[in-house]
XYZ file of C-alpha atoms in Angstrom:
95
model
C 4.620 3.016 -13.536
C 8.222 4.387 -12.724
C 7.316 6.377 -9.563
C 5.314 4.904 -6.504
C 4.998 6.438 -3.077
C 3.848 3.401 -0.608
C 2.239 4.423 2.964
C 1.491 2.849 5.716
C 0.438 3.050 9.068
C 3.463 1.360 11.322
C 6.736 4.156 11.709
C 8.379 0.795 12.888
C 7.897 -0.768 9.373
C 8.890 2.656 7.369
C 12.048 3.099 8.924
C 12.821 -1.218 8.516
C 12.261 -0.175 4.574
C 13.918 3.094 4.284
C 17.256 1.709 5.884
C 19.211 -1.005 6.500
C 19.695 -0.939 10.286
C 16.563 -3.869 10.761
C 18.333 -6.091 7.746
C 19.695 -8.210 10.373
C 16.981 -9.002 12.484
C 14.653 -11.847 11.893
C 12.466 -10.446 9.676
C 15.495 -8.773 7.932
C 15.912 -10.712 4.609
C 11.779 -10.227 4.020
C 13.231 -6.487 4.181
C 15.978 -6.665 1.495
C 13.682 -8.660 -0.550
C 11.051 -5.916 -0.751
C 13.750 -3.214 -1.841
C 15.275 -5.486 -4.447
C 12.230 -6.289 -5.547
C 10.828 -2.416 -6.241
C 14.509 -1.224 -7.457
C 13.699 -4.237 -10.399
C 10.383 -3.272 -10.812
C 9.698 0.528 -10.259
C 12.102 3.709 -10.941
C 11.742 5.267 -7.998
C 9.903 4.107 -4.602
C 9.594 5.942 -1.423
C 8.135 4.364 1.877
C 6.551 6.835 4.084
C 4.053 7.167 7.181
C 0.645 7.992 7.261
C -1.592 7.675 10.065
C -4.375 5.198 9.680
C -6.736 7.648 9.619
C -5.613 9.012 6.498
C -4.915 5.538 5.570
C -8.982 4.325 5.553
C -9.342 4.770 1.814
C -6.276 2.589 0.887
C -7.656 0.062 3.284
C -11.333 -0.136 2.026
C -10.076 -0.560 -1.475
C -7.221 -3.221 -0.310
C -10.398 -4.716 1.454
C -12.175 -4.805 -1.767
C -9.498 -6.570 -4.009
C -8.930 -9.078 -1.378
C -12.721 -9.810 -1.637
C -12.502 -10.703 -5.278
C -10.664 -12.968 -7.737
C -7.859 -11.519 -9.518
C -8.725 -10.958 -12.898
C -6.469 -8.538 -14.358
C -9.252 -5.993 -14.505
C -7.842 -2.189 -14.102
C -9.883 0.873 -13.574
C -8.852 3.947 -15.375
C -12.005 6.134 -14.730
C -15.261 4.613 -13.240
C -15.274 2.056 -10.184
C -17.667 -0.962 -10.171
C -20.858 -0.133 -8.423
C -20.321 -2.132 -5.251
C -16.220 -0.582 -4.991
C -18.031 2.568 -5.194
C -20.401 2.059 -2.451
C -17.970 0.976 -0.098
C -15.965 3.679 -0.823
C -18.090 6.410 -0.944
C -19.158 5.010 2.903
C -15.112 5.315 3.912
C -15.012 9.037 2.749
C -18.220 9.539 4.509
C -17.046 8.537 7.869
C -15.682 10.952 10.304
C -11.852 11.732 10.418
């Protein structure tokens, strides 16, 4: 993976990782270390907002992996039968 386009759900958050201006408060350094960290990992990475709304899906499947031992397992076409349930009841829920 070169490219990556994280969202989230706090504008406050976005703008501390887009720019520099919140490097020196207290949670500054945990800042810098999250953009040093994706310039040495990833080609390009873009932080931007989404409302949490749009946002259920990523957080039902975040949900789901922090349910379960990491294992190294990727999915390149089919979920597992319980990821899909829980999924498939996220998309089914009102906007």
């Amino acid at each position: 993976m070169t490219n990556i386009q994280v969202e989230m759900d706090c504008q406050v958050l976005v703008k501390a990782l887009k720019g520099t201006e919140a490097d020196l408060a207290p949670e500054g350094l945990l800042f810098r270390e999250i953009r040093h960290f994706a310039r040495l990992n990833f080609g390009n990475v873009s932080f931007s907002f989404a409302p949490r709304a749009c946002n259920k899906l990523a957080h039902a499947l975040a949900a789901y992996g922090a349910g379960h031992e990491a294992s190294g397992e990727t999915w390149s076409e089919d979920l597992p039968d319980d990821a899909a349930v829980r999924l498939a009841s996220v998309l089914a829920e009102p906007v």
